[in-house]
């Protein structure tokens, strides 16, 4: 298939720049993946669309405040003559000792050659460039006092997607209310619509709520550059699915219930760990599964997901689940009804 098969025109004003005041007030487009039939709802109505015996699988990864603004000392010893540098933490590659080493994006790259020292805040955090990856990213060794994650919470900012140009007033609005495992460079955005009260209401209906962890990398925003999508090199992301979650999913399947993934990240975990009969196994490691039309889903019965970028791997994943024609028709309807798109936008449930 061609990348252009997944193109659609999106008015720029439909790209949500800020979250709604109340998470659950997002609009929810319901699609029957067999017939393509659409119905318009709000997210607070989700409990009515779920059934007793369903299993809802959510990604509990938490976003790192991974964007740091620092300074490179030109050698005078005074930061008044320093060059500003932006650093985005991508992946912890620390060796088996006390050193803290991360693969990072740096801007401007020409100012961060090996040996360069970058200073953050009042020198409570510093980093030295110790190498360059094959892809051009920098390897930074950090020095700090105290606990690294606590320092990062004080100095770091949320690495918002490139299509969001507004400042985020409350950093927690780019976190799900159930996030617990720190490690993502971007939020699993389908989960941003849930409140704790809504989760309680869903659970009280007899829906089994389970969690997996997949740490979202910035590769999720990397465009498909090949015309033939099969030639695309999919990024890998680290994930964990526990014995408890795997057993709950398998029990749901054996009882005839539906397994519904919240987000493409949860979907990728379940499909990465499923056998041909749809049974999942506990596992931790990396997945680079690339799901596009022609893929036969093994475990998934339903998907809750935001609206994605044209020609992205994410709209391809949705198209594999609901059919390309059904998916593009749904997107066309969402545009006509002025749904809000992307990370802070509205969402769909496909069953």
Short mmCIF file of C-alpha atoms in Angstrom, two decimals:
data_model
loop_
_atom_site.label_atom_id
_atom_site.label_comp_id
_atom_site.label_asym_id
_atom_site.label_seq_id
_atom_site.Cartn_x
_atom_site.Cartn_y
_atom_site.Cartn_z
CA UNK A 1 0.00 0.00 0.00
CA UNK A 2 1.02 3.58 -0.61
CA UNK A 3 1.46 6.26 2.03
CA UNK A 4 -0.90 8.47 0.02
CA UNK A 5 -3.70 5.95 0.63
CA UNK A 6 -3.91 7.37 4.16
CA UNK A 7 -3.94 11.07 3.31
CA UNK A 8 -6.76 13.42 4.24
CA UNK A 9 -7.15 17.19 4.34
CA UNK A 10 -7.32 18.56 7.88
CA UNK A 11 -8.13 22.21 8.56
CA UNK A 12 -5.46 23.65 10.85
CA UNK A 13 -8.09 25.10 13.20
CA UNK A 14 -9.18 21.56 14.16
CA UNK A 15 -5.78 20.76 15.71
CA UNK A 16 -6.43 21.10 19.44
CA UNK A 17 -3.83 23.34 21.07
CA UNK A 18 -5.02 23.04 24.66
CA UNK A 19 -6.96 20.44 26.66
CA UNK A 20 -10.61 20.96 27.59
CA UNK A 21 -11.38 22.17 31.11
CA UNK A 22 -12.91 18.77 31.96
CA UNK A 23 -11.29 15.64 30.57
CA UNK A 24 -14.50 13.64 30.16
CA UNK A 25 -16.24 16.37 28.12
CA UNK A 26 -14.35 15.33 24.98
CA UNK A 27 -16.50 14.16 22.11
CA UNK A 28 -16.54 10.44 21.35
CA UNK A 29 -17.23 9.08 17.87
CA UNK A 30 -18.49 5.49 18.02
CA UNK A 31 -17.86 3.30 14.96
CA UNK A 32 -19.01 -0.21 14.16
CA UNK A 33 -15.92 -1.63 12.50
CA UNK A 34 -17.92 -4.13 10.44
CA UNK A 35 -20.57 -1.83 8.99
CA UNK A 36 -18.81 1.51 9.40
CA UNK A 37 -21.91 2.94 11.10
CA UNK A 38 -21.17 6.06 13.16
CA UNK A 39 -22.77 7.56 16.27
CA UNK A 40 -21.85 10.75 18.11
CA UNK A 41 -21.37 10.75 21.89
CA UNK A 42 -19.31 12.39 24.63
CA UNK A 43 -16.63 10.58 26.58
CA UNK A 44 -18.62 10.64 29.82
CA UNK A 45 -21.07 8.31 28.04
CA UNK A 46 -18.41 5.61 27.62
CA UNK A 47 -19.78 3.39 30.44
CA UNK A 48 -23.01 2.99 28.44
CA UNK A 49 -21.01 1.70 25.46
CA UNK A 50 -19.18 -0.95 27.48
CA UNK A 51 -20.57 -4.29 28.64
CA UNK A 52 -20.25 -6.36 31.77
CA UNK A 53 -17.45 -8.86 31.14
CA UNK A 54 -15.42 -6.51 28.94
CA UNK A 55 -11.74 -5.96 29.73
CA UNK A 56 -10.36 -2.45 29.30
CA UNK A 57 -6.57 -2.34 28.90
CA UNK A 58 -4.81 0.97 29.61
CA UNK A 59 -1.19 2.12 29.37
CA UNK A 60 0.04 3.41 32.74
CA UNK A 61 3.23 5.01 31.42
CA UNK A 62 3.96 8.50 32.73
CA UNK A 63 5.58 11.25 30.67
CA UNK A 64 9.00 12.45 31.68
CA UNK A 65 9.39 16.24 31.95
CA UNK A 66 12.09 15.48 29.42
CA UNK A 67 12.64 18.90 27.82
CA UNK A 68 15.49 20.82 29.40
CA UNK A 69 16.79 24.29 28.54
CA UNK A 70 20.46 24.67 29.40
CA UNK A 71 23.53 26.67 28.57
CA UNK A 72 26.86 25.81 27.00
CA UNK A 73 29.73 27.72 28.55
CA UNK A 74 31.93 29.18 25.82
CA UNK A 75 34.95 28.71 28.02
CA UNK A 76 34.94 31.95 29.96
CA UNK A 77 33.54 30.32 33.08
CA UNK A 78 30.63 32.75 33.08
CA UNK A 79 27.18 31.68 31.89
CA UNK A 80 26.47 35.26 30.91
CA UNK A 81 28.35 34.45 27.70
CA UNK A 82 26.74 31.06 27.30
CA UNK A 83 24.82 29.62 24.34
CA UNK A 84 21.30 28.33 25.06
CA UNK A 85 20.73 24.66 24.26
CA UNK A 86 17.55 22.60 24.24
CA UNK A 87 17.84 18.96 25.32
CA UNK A 88 15.10 16.32 25.05
CA UNK A 89 15.71 13.04 26.88
CA UNK A 90 14.84 10.04 24.72
CA UNK A 91 16.16 6.87 26.30
CA UNK A 92 18.04 5.84 29.43
CA UNK A 93 21.17 3.99 28.26
CA UNK A 94 23.01 4.07 31.56
CA UNK A 95 25.73 1.43 31.93
CA UNK A 96 25.80 -1.00 34.85
CA UNK A 97 27.38 1.49 37.23
CA UNK A 98 26.47 4.76 38.92
CA UNK A 99 26.68 6.87 35.75
CA UNK A 100 23.47 8.39 34.39
CA UNK A 101 23.61 8.37 30.57
CA UNK A 102 20.73 9.26 28.23
CA UNK A 103 20.32 9.35 24.49
CA UNK A 104 19.04 12.85 23.74
CA UNK A 105 18.01 15.25 21.03
CA UNK A 106 19.92 18.52 21.23
CA UNK A 107 19.31 21.83 19.51
CA UNK A 108 21.42 23.35 18.04
CA UNK A 109 23.34 20.16 17.35
CA UNK A 110 26.45 21.98 16.18
CA UNK A 111 26.88 23.41 19.69
CA UNK A 112 26.90 19.96 21.32
CA UNK A 113 29.97 18.19 20.07
CA UNK A 114 31.60 15.47 22.21
CA UNK A 115 33.22 17.00 25.28
CA UNK A 116 30.72 19.87 25.51
CA UNK A 117 29.37 20.61 29.00
CA UNK A 118 25.76 21.81 29.36
CA UNK A 119 24.56 23.49 32.54
CA UNK A 120 20.93 23.51 33.72
CA UNK A 121 19.39 25.68 36.42
CA UNK A 122 21.81 26.93 39.03
CA UNK A 123 24.29 24.17 38.16
CA UNK A 124 22.25 21.63 40.11
CA UNK A 125 22.27 19.57 36.92
CA UNK A 126 25.04 19.36 34.34
CA UNK A 127 25.62 17.10 31.37
CA UNK A 128 28.64 16.22 29.25
CA UNK A 129 28.29 15.06 25.65
CA UNK A 130 30.17 11.74 25.53
CA UNK A 131 29.16 10.49 22.10
CA UNK A 132 26.96 10.69 19.01
CA UNK A 133 24.66 7.87 17.83
CA UNK A 134 24.43 6.66 14.25
CA UNK A 135 21.20 8.63 13.93
CA UNK A 136 22.84 11.86 15.11
CA UNK A 137 21.40 11.91 18.63
CA UNK A 138 23.74 12.80 21.50
CA UNK A 139 24.76 10.64 24.44
CA UNK A 140 24.80 12.80 27.57
CA UNK A 141 26.28 11.83 30.92
CA UNK A 142 24.48 13.71 33.71
CA UNK A 143 25.85 14.89 37.04
CA UNK A 144 23.53 16.04 39.81
CA UNK A 145 22.92 16.14 43.53
CA UNK A 146 20.11 14.13 45.06
CA UNK A 147 17.66 12.02 43.02
CA UNK A 148 17.76 12.45 39.24
CA UNK A 149 13.99 12.22 38.70
CA UNK A 150 13.33 14.82 41.40
CA UNK A 151 15.83 17.19 39.78
CA UNK A 152 14.18 16.56 36.42
CA UNK A 153 10.73 17.33 37.88
CA UNK A 154 12.04 20.73 39.03
CA UNK A 155 13.93 21.74 35.90
CA UNK A 156 12.23 19.87 33.06
CA UNK A 157 9.23 20.72 30.92
CA UNK A 158 6.79 18.51 29.04
CA UNK A 159 8.02 17.69 25.51
CA UNK A 160 4.77 18.56 23.76
CA UNK A 161 4.17 17.34 20.20
CA UNK A 162 5.49 19.57 17.38
CA UNK A 163 1.99 20.54 16.24
CA UNK A 164 1.12 22.08 19.64
CA UNK A 165 2.25 25.69 19.85
CA UNK A 166 0.50 26.82 23.04
CA UNK A 167 2.16 26.61 26.45
CA UNK A 168 0.60 24.06 28.80
CA UNK A 169 -0.56 25.74 32.01
CA UNK A 170 -0.96 22.52 34.01
CA UNK A 171 1.60 19.81 33.24
CA UNK A 172 -0.70 17.14 34.70
CA UNK A 173 -3.10 17.63 31.80
CA UNK A 174 -0.50 15.88 29.62
CA UNK A 175 -0.59 12.92 32.00
CA UNK A 176 -3.31 10.32 32.43
CA UNK A 177 -4.90 10.21 35.89
CA UNK A 178 -3.63 6.65 36.31
CA UNK A 179 -0.05 7.20 35.10
CA UNK A 180 2.53 5.63 37.40
CA UNK A 181 5.52 4.26 35.47
CA UNK A 182 7.80 7.12 34.41
CA UNK A 183 9.47 6.73 31.04
CA UNK A 184 7.51 8.19 28.10
CA UNK A 185 8.58 11.07 25.89
CA UNK A 186 4.96 11.60 24.83
CA UNK A 187 1.62 10.85 26.45
CA UNK A 188 -0.57 7.84 25.58
CA UNK A 189 -3.23 10.36 24.63
CA UNK A 190 -6.32 8.14 24.37
CA UNK A 191 -6.16 7.86 28.16
CA UNK A 192 -6.25 11.63 28.74
CA UNK A 193 -10.07 11.60 28.64
CA UNK A 194 -10.50 9.42 31.73
CA UNK A 195 -11.17 10.71 35.23
CA UNK A 196 -10.92 8.62 38.38
CA UNK A 197 -14.68 8.92 38.80
CA UNK A 198 -15.29 7.64 35.29
CA UNK A 199 -12.98 4.68 35.87
CA UNK A 200 -14.88 3.86 39.07
CA UNK A 201 -18.18 3.98 37.17
CA UNK A 202 -16.80 1.66 34.49
CA UNK A 203 -15.49 -0.80 37.08
CA UNK A 204 -18.84 -0.80 38.92
CA UNK A 205 -20.48 -1.96 35.70
CA UNK A 206 -18.46 -5.18 35.78
CA UNK A 207 -15.73 -4.13 33.36
CA UNK A 208 -12.28 -5.46 34.27
CA UNK A 209 -9.72 -2.63 34.13
CA UNK A 210 -6.13 -3.72 33.58
CA UNK A 211 -2.84 -1.98 32.89
CA UNK A 212 0.18 -2.49 30.67
CA UNK A 213 3.21 -0.23 30.33
CA UNK A 214 4.61 1.02 27.04
CA UNK A 215 7.01 3.94 27.14
CA UNK A 216 6.14 6.14 24.18
CA UNK A 217 9.15 7.42 22.24
CA UNK A 218 9.35 10.50 20.03
CA UNK A 219 9.46 8.04 17.14
CA UNK A 220 5.68 8.07 17.38
CA UNK A 221 5.81 11.49 15.66
CA UNK A 222 8.29 10.39 13.01
CA UNK A 223 6.65 10.64 9.58
CA UNK A 224 6.53 7.79 7.11
CA UNK A 225 9.01 8.86 4.43
CA UNK A 226 8.71 5.89 2.06
CA UNK A 227 5.98 5.84 -0.59
CA UNK A 228 5.48 2.11 -0.07
CA UNK A 229 4.51 1.77 3.59
CA UNK A 230 6.02 -1.72 3.79
CA UNK A 231 9.45 -0.09 3.39
CA UNK A 232 8.98 2.04 6.53
CA UNK A 233 11.42 1.33 9.37
CA UNK A 234 9.23 1.20 12.50
CA UNK A 235 10.63 2.55 15.78
CA UNK A 236 10.91 0.27 18.81
CA UNK A 237 9.43 0.99 22.25
CA UNK A 238 9.88 -0.72 25.61
CA UNK A 239 6.85 -2.40 27.18
CA UNK A 240 5.76 -4.62 30.07
CA UNK A 241 2.69 -6.82 30.41
CA UNK A 242 2.36 -8.60 33.74
CA UNK A 243 1.15 -12.10 34.52
CA UNK A 244 -1.92 -10.61 36.19
CA UNK A 245 -2.91 -8.56 33.14
CA UNK A 246 -2.18 -11.40 30.72
CA UNK A 247 -4.31 -13.80 32.79
CA UNK A 248 -7.17 -11.28 33.00
CA UNK A 249 -7.14 -10.73 29.25
CA UNK A 250 -7.11 -14.47 28.56
CA UNK A 251 -9.95 -15.01 31.03
CA UNK A 252 -12.01 -12.36 29.26
CA UNK A 253 -11.42 -14.05 25.91
CA UNK A 254 -12.34 -17.49 27.25
CA UNK A 255 -15.55 -16.08 28.78
CA UNK A 256 -16.59 -14.47 25.50
CA UNK A 257 -15.95 -10.91 26.66
CA UNK A 258 -14.38 -8.13 24.63
CA UNK A 259 -10.79 -6.95 25.06
CA UNK A 260 -10.71 -3.21 24.39
CA UNK A 261 -7.40 -1.37 24.19
CA UNK A 262 -7.21 2.25 25.29
CA UNK A 263 -4.84 3.73 22.75
CA UNK A 264 -2.59 2.44 20.01
CA UNK A 265 0.13 1.81 22.61
CA UNK A 266 -1.98 -0.71 24.56
CA UNK A 267 -3.01 -2.21 21.25
CA UNK A 268 0.62 -2.72 20.21
CA UNK A 269 1.43 -4.41 23.52
CA UNK A 270 -1.49 -6.85 23.28
CA UNK A 271 -0.82 -7.73 19.65
CA UNK A 272 2.92 -8.12 20.29
CA UNK A 273 2.23 -10.70 23.01
CA UNK A 274 -0.64 -12.63 21.42
CA UNK A 275 -0.46 -16.05 19.84
CA UNK A 276 -2.56 -17.04 16.82
CA UNK A 277 -5.45 -17.93 19.13
CA UNK A 278 -5.49 -14.47 20.71
CA UNK A 279 -4.01 -15.58 24.04
CA UNK A 280 -1.43 -13.24 25.52
CA UNK A 281 1.66 -14.02 27.58
CA UNK A 282 3.47 -11.93 30.19
CA UNK A 283 6.54 -10.27 28.69
CA UNK A 284 8.90 -7.33 28.94
CA UNK A 285 11.09 -6.04 26.15
CA UNK A 286 10.94 -3.96 22.99
CA UNK A 287 8.35 -4.07 20.24
CA UNK A 288 8.65 -2.63 16.75
CA UNK A 289 5.39 -4.14 15.52
CA UNK A 290 4.05 -2.21 12.52
CA UNK A 291 0.33 -2.72 12.04
CA UNK A 292 -1.24 -1.68 8.74
CA UNK A 293 -4.07 -3.02 6.54
CA UNK A 294 -3.59 -6.69 5.81
CA UNK A 295 -2.60 -7.38 9.41
CA UNK A 296 -4.87 -9.91 11.12
CA UNK A 297 -5.66 -8.86 14.68
CA UNK A 298 -5.26 -11.72 17.13
CA UNK A 299 -6.46 -10.37 20.48
CA UNK A 300 -8.19 -7.04 20.10
CA UNK A 301 -11.98 -6.67 20.01
CA UNK A 302 -12.22 -2.92 20.46
CA UNK A 303 -10.08 0.21 20.37
CA UNK A 304 -10.37 3.65 21.97
CA UNK A 305 -8.12 6.10 20.18
CA UNK A 306 -7.66 9.78 19.36
CA UNK A 307 -7.69 11.16 15.81
CA UNK A 308 -4.27 10.84 14.18
CA UNK A 309 -2.11 12.64 11.64
CA UNK A 310 -2.57 12.01 7.91
CA UNK A 311 -0.23 9.32 6.53
CA UNK A 312 0.95 8.35 10.02
CA UNK A 313 1.62 4.82 11.27
CA UNK A 314 -1.19 5.37 13.78
CA UNK A 315 -3.94 5.95 11.23
CA UNK A 316 -2.59 2.89 9.43
CA UNK A 317 -3.00 0.85 12.63
CA UNK A 318 -6.60 2.08 13.01
CA UNK A 319 -7.28 1.32 9.35
CA UNK A 320 -6.05 -2.24 9.85
CA UNK A 321 -8.60 -2.67 12.64
CA UNK A 322 -11.63 -0.92 11.14
CA UNK A 323 -10.83 -0.96 7.43
CA UNK A 324 -9.26 1.89 5.48
CA UNK A 325 -12.53 3.00 3.88
CA UNK A 326 -14.44 2.97 7.18
CA UNK A 327 -11.62 4.84 8.92
CA UNK A 328 -11.33 7.59 6.31
CA UNK A 329 -15.13 7.95 6.21
CA UNK A 330 -15.11 8.37 10.00
CA UNK A 331 -12.36 10.99 9.78
CA UNK A 332 -14.34 12.81 7.08
CA UNK A 333 -17.39 12.84 9.35
CA UNK A 334 -15.30 14.06 12.30
CA UNK A 335 -13.95 16.93 10.21
CA UNK A 336 -17.43 17.92 9.04
CA UNK A 337 -18.65 17.87 12.66
CA UNK A 338 -15.58 19.86 13.76
CA UNK A 339 -14.15 17.31 16.15
CA UNK A 340 -10.84 18.33 17.74
CA UNK A 341 -7.81 16.40 16.47
CA UNK A 342 -4.55 14.95 17.81
CA UNK A 343 -3.15 14.82 21.35
CA UNK A 344 -5.54 17.22 23.12
CA UNK A 345 -8.41 16.43 20.80
CA UNK A 346 -11.49 14.20 20.82
CA UNK A 347 -11.51 10.45 20.30
CA UNK A 348 -13.18 7.37 18.85
CA UNK A 349 -14.31 4.01 20.13
CA UNK A 350 -14.25 1.28 17.51
CA UNK A 351 -16.00 -2.01 18.30
#
